[in-house]
Short mmCIF file of C-alpha atoms in Angstrom, two decimals:
data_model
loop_
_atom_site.label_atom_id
_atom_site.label_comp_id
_atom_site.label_asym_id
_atom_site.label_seq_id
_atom_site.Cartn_x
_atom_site.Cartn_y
_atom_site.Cartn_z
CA UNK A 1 -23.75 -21.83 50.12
CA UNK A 2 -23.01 -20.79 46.65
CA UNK A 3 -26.37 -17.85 47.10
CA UNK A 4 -24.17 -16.63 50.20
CA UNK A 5 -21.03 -16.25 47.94
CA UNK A 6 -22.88 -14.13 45.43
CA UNK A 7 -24.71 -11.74 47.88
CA UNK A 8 -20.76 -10.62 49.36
CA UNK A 9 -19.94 -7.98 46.88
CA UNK A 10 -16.21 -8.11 47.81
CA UNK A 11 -16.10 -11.68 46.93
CA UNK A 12 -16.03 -13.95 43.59
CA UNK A 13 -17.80 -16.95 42.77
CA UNK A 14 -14.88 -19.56 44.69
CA UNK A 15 -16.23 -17.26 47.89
CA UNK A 16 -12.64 -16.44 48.67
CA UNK A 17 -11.36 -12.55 49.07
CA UNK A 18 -11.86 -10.76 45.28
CA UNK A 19 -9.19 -9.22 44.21
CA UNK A 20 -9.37 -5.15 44.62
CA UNK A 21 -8.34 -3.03 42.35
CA UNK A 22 -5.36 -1.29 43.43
CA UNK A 23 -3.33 1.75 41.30
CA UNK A 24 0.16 0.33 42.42
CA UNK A 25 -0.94 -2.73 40.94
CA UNK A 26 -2.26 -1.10 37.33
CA UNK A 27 1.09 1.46 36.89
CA UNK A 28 3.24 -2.51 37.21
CA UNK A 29 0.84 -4.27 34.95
CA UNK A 30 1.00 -0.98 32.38
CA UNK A 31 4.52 -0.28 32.66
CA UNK A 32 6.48 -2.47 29.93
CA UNK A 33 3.44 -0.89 27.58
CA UNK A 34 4.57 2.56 28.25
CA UNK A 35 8.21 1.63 27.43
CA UNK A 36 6.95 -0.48 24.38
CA UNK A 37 5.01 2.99 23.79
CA UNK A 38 8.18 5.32 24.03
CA UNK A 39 10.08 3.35 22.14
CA UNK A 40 7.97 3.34 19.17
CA UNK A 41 8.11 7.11 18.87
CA UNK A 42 11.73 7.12 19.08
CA UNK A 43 12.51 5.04 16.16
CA UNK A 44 12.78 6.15 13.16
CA UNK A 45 9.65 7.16 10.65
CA UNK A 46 8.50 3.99 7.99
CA UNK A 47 10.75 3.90 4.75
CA UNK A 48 8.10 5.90 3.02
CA UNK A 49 7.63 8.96 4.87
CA UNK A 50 8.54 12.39 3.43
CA UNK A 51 11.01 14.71 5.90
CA UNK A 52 9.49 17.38 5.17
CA UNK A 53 6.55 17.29 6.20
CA UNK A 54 5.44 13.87 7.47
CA UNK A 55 3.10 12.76 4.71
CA UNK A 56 3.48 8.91 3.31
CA UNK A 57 4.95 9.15 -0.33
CA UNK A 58 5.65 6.00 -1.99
CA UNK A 59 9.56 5.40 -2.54
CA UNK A 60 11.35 2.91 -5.08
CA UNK A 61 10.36 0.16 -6.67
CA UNK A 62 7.30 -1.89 -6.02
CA UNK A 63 5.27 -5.31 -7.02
CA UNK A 64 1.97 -5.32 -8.34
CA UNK A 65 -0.06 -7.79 -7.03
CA UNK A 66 -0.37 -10.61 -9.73
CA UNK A 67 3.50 -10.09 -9.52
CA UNK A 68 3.40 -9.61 -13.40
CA UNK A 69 5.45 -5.84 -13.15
CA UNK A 70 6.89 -3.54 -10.59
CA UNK A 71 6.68 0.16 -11.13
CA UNK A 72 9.12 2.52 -9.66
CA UNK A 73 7.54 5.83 -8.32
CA UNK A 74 9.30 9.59 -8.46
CA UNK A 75 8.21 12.79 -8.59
CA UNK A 76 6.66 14.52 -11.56
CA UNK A 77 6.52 18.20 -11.31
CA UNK A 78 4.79 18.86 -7.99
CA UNK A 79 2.67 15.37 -8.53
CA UNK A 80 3.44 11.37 -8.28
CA UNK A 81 4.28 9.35 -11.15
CA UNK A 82 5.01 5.67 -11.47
CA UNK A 83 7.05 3.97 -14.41
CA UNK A 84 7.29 0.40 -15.25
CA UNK A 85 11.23 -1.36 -14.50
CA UNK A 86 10.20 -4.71 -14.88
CA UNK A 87 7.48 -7.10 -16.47
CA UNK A 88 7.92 -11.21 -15.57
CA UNK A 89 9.36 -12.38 -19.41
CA UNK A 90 6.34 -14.90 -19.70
CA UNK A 91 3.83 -12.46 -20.28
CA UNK A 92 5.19 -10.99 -23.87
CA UNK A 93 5.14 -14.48 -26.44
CA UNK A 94 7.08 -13.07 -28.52
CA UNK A 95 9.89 -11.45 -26.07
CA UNK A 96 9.35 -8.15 -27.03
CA UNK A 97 7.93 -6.08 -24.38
CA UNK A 98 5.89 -3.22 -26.64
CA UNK A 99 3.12 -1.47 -26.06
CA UNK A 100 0.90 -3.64 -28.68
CA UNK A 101 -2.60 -2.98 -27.16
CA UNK A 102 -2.73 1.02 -27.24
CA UNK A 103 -5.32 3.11 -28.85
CA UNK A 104 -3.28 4.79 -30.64
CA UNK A 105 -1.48 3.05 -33.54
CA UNK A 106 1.48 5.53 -33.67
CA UNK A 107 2.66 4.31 -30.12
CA UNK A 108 1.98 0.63 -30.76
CA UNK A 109 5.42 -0.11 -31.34
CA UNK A 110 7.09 1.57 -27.53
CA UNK A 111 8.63 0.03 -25.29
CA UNK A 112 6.75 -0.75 -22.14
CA UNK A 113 9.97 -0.79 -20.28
CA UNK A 114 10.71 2.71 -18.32
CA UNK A 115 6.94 3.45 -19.85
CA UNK A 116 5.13 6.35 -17.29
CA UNK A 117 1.73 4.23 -16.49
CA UNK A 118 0.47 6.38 -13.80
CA UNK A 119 0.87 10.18 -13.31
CA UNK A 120 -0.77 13.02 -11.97
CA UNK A 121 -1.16 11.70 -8.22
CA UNK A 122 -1.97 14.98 -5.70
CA UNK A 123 -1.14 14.32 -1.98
CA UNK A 124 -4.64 14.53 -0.44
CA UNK A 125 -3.72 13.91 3.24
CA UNK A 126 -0.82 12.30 4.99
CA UNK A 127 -1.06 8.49 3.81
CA UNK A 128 -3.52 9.51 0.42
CA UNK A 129 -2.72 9.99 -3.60
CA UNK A 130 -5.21 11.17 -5.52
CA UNK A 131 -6.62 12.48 -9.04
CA UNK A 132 -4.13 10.69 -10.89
CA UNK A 133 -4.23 8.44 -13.89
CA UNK A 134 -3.23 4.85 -14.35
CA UNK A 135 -2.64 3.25 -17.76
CA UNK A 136 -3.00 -0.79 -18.13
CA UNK A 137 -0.73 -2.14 -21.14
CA UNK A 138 -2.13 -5.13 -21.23
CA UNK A 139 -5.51 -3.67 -22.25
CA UNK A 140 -4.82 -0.17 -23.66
CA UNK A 141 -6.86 1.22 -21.68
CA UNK A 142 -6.40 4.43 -19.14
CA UNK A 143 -8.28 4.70 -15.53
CA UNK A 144 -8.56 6.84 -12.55
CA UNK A 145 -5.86 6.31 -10.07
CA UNK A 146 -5.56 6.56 -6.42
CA UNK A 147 -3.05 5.26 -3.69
CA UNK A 148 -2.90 4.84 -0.45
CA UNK A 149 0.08 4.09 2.26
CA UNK A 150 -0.57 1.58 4.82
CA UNK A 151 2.90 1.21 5.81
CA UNK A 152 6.53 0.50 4.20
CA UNK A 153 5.42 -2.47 3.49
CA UNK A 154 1.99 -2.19 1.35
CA UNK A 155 0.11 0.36 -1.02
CA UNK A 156 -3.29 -0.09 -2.16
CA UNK A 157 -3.27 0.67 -5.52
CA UNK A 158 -6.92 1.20 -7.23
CA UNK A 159 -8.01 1.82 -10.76
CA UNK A 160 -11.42 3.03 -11.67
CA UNK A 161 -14.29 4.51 -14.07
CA UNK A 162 -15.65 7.80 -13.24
CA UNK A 163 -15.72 7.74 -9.50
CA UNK A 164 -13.56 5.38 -6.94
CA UNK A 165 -16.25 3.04 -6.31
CA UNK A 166 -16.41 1.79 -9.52
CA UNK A 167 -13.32 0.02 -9.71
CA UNK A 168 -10.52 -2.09 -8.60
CA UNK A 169 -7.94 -2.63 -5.96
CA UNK A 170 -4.39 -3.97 -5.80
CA UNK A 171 -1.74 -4.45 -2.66
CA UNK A 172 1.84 -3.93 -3.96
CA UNK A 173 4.64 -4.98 -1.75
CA UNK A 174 8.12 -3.81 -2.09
CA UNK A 175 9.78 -5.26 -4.99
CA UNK A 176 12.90 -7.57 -4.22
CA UNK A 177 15.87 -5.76 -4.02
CA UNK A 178 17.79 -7.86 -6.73
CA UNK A 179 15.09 -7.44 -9.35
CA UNK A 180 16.66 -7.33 -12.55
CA UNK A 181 15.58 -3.74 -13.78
CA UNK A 182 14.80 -3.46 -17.56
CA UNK A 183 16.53 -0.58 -19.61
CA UNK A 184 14.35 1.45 -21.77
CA UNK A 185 15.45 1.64 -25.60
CA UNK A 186 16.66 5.59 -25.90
CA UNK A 187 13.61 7.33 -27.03
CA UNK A 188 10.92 5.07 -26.06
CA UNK A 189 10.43 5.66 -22.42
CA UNK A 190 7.57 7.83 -22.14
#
């Protein structure tokens, strides 16, 4: 019996009528998709987009990943820059939040707080920063930057030597919106 049910092309394996496909029957099953759809374009662009021209830019104040700082990003001349607000209190022993690790003794005794650690970001596409530079306090030391938009909600932020596969990626998240923002000594922000 069960040979018989297979050989009727117009049936399935219970042997009972298939079920044909029918366009009525698609357009019902597809309709709350299309509305879904239409919907989507009607609301409003992500928190990050720019007006003017629909590319992603990073806006306020966000987390890095190991939640240690949050770095606020504005525009720099006709490039992205990023400058740190906050640092989590734990990480400087003896409460003073300077810039003890840089190369250069004469800037040593800064404050990291309102401190420009990346700059020179170049829009390369709608959701991509590129060509800029990233500078990492807590080692002195200065890196390629890149950043890249994969919603209002998350940046990939990645450091590196030479060329962007040598290095390192982060996911920042929005910072909270009652973080306690740190005020730069006059002078020192830089």
């Amino acid at each position: 019996m069960e040979r018989d049910c297979l050989r009727k092309p117009l049936q399935h394996r219970g042997c009972g009528p298939a079920r044909q496909w029918r366009p009525a029957r698609v357009a019902h099953a597809l309709a709350p998709a299309a509305l879904l759809a239409g919907v989507a374009l009607l609301a409003p662009p992500p928190a990050v987009a720019d007006p003017a021209d629909g590319a992603a830019v990073p806006r306020g104040v966000w987390m890095m990943q190991n939640g240690k700082a949050a770095v606020e990003f504005f525009a720099c001349g006709a490039s992205l820059c990023g400058r740190l607000v906050w640092g989590r209190p734990d990480q400087y022993p003896d409460g003073v939040a300077k810039d003890r690790r840089n190369p250069d003794p004469a800037l040593r005794d800064r404050d990291l707080c309102g401190l420009t650690v990346i700059w020179g970001l170049e829009r390369d596409g709608a959701d991509d920063w590129t060509g800029g530079r990233v500078y990492d306090p807590s080692s002195g030391e200065t890196y390629g930057a890149r950043v890249h938009v994969q919603g209002p909600q998350r940046l990939r932020v990645r450091g590196y030597v030479g060329i962007p596969w040598f290095g390192r990626s982060q996911t920042w998240q929005p910072a909270p919106p009652d973080l306690p923002r740190c005020t730069p000594t006059a002078g020192d922000a830089g």
